[in-house]
Amino acid sequence: EAGVTQFPSHSVIEKGQTVTLRCDPISGHDNLYWYRRVMGKEIKFLLHFVKESKQDESGMPNNRFLAERTGGTYSTLKVQPAELEDSGVYFCASSQDLADGGEKLFFGSGTQLSVL
Amino acid sequence: GNSVTQMEGPVTLSEEAFLTINCTYTATGYPSLFWYVQYPGEGLQLLLKATKADDKGSNKGFEATYRKETTSFHLEKGSVQVSDSAVYFCALTGSGGSYIPTFGRGTSLIVHP
């Protein structure tokens, strides 16, 4: 069974450009989460999808970030325009049931985003 | 709100040394506590968990005990190996009805032969 996959693994862009990150969750997992880790700091929650619906987007930093999950399968996270402080590692995770919480949460290996 | 505080790294040890990585938390109610590990080039994976006070989670020689009186969940291993080199994240869920994990900043462990 394939795990959570993220693409690209690394992205280097200039300030003001647009970047789109993609996450393919484990097949059948309704819950999909985006997290971000700025270097040396906590892994911060960004948002949570249940199927194609945004269940909780309280962690999205501002309106330069747009997340979608069309059809309830893969998800994209677009940053437009990117700023220097957006640099960090963006993690995607999925779980089958909401109540799985931390116990049955599967993570991708992350996308390292560098904004220069 | 919920928060998790971990000791700053990196922690650098020789093989077979004793490991402690400190973790304390702030939360309402009775959260579940977790340690995740991220090996180089991989995603986070669950290492161990404890769901109530005085529970001890253990896996792969690692242990952590849920201490409600000190709001701590320190990670320990008696004899580390080079293959244990990774970043370790402490996390909690279930506080205030939320199942979404709150993570600490992570602690990098480097084990030398």
PDB file of N, CA and C in Angstrom, chain A residues 36-44, chain B residues 4-5 89 103-106:
ATOM      1  N   ARG A  36       2.997  22.854   8.752  1.00  0.00           N
ATOM      2  CA  ARG A  36       4.217  23.528   8.321  1.00  0.00           C
ATOM      3  C   ARG A  36       5.189  23.614   9.494  1.00  0.00           C
ATOM      4  N   ARG A  37       6.454  23.407   9.170  1.00  0.00           N
ATOM      5  CA  ARG A  37       7.511  23.577  10.173  1.00  0.00           C
ATOM      6  C   ARG A  37       8.507  24.598   9.649  1.00  0.00           C
ATOM      7  N   VAL A  38       8.517  25.767  10.279  1.00  0.00           N
ATOM      8  CA  VAL A  38       9.550  26.748   9.999  1.00  0.00           C
ATOM      9  C   VAL A  38      10.789  26.302  10.745  1.00  0.00           C
ATOM     10  N   MET A  39      11.950  26.526  10.168  1.00  0.00           N
ATOM     11  CA  MET A  39      13.192  25.939  10.672  1.00  0.00           C
ATOM     12  C   MET A  39      13.353  26.087  12.180  1.00  0.00           C
ATOM     13  N   GLY A  40      13.500  24.939  12.837  1.00  0.00           N
ATOM     14  CA  GLY A  40      13.773  24.928  14.262  1.00  0.00           C
ATOM     15  C   GLY A  40      12.579  25.195  15.149  1.00  0.00           C
ATOM     16  N   LYS A  41      11.414  25.378  14.556  1.00  0.00           N
ATOM     17  CA  LYS A  41      10.242  25.695  15.368  1.00  0.00           C
ATOM     18  C   LYS A  41       9.225  24.557  15.322  1.00  0.00           C
ATOM     19  N   GLU A  42       8.100  24.784  15.994  1.00  0.00           N
ATOM     20  CA  GLU A  42       7.093  23.740  16.085  1.00  0.00           C
ATOM     21  C   GLU A  42       6.492  23.423  14.720  1.00  0.00           C
ATOM     22  N   ILE A  43       5.988  22.203  14.609  1.00  0.00           N
ATOM     23  CA  ILE A  43       5.171  21.845  13.464  1.00  0.00           C
ATOM     24  C   ILE A  43       3.797  22.441  13.719  1.00  0.00           C
ATOM     25  N   LYS A  44       3.408  23.364  12.855  1.00  0.00           N
ATOM     26  CA  LYS A  44       2.153  24.092  13.062  1.00  0.00           C
ATOM     27  C   LYS A  44       1.057  23.566  12.138  1.00  0.00           C
TER      28      LYS A  44
ATOM     29  N   VAL B   4       3.313  22.340  23.446  1.00  0.00           N
ATOM     30  CA  VAL B   4       4.293  21.320  23.797  1.00  0.00           C
ATOM     31  C   VAL B   4       5.672  21.948  23.737  1.00  0.00           C
ATOM     32  N   THR B   5       6.450  21.757  24.778  1.00  0.00           N
ATOM     33  CA  THR B   5       7.788  22.333  24.842  1.00  0.00           C
ATOM     34  C   THR B   5       8.820  21.217  24.906  1.00  0.00           C
ATOM     35  N   PHE B  89       9.788  14.301  17.774  1.00  0.00           N
ATOM     36  CA  PHE B  89       8.753  15.294  18.059  1.00  0.00           C
ATOM     37  C   PHE B  89       7.811  14.766  19.132  1.00  0.00           C
ATOM     38  N   PHE B 103       2.116  19.782  18.089  1.00  0.00           N
ATOM     39  CA  PHE B 103       3.495  19.291  18.111  1.00  0.00           C
ATOM     40  C   PHE B 103       4.431  20.253  18.808  1.00  0.00           C
ATOM     41  N   GLY B 104       5.527  19.699  19.304  1.00  0.00           N
ATOM     42  CA  GLY B 104       6.638  20.494  19.767  1.00  0.00           C
ATOM     43  C   GLY B 104       7.557  20.846  18.610  1.00  0.00           C
ATOM     44  N   ARG B 105       8.679  21.486  18.922  1.00  0.00           N
ATOM     45  CA  ARG B 105       9.589  21.973  17.885  1.00  0.00           C
ATOM     46  C   ARG B 105      10.529  20.906  17.340  1.00  0.00           C
ATOM     47  N   GLY B 106      10.542  19.750  17.955  1.00  0.00           N
ATOM     48  CA  GLY B 106      11.427  18.698  17.502  1.00  0.00           C
ATOM     49  C   GLY B 106      12.826  18.819  18.107  1.00  0.00           C
TER      50      GLY B 106
END
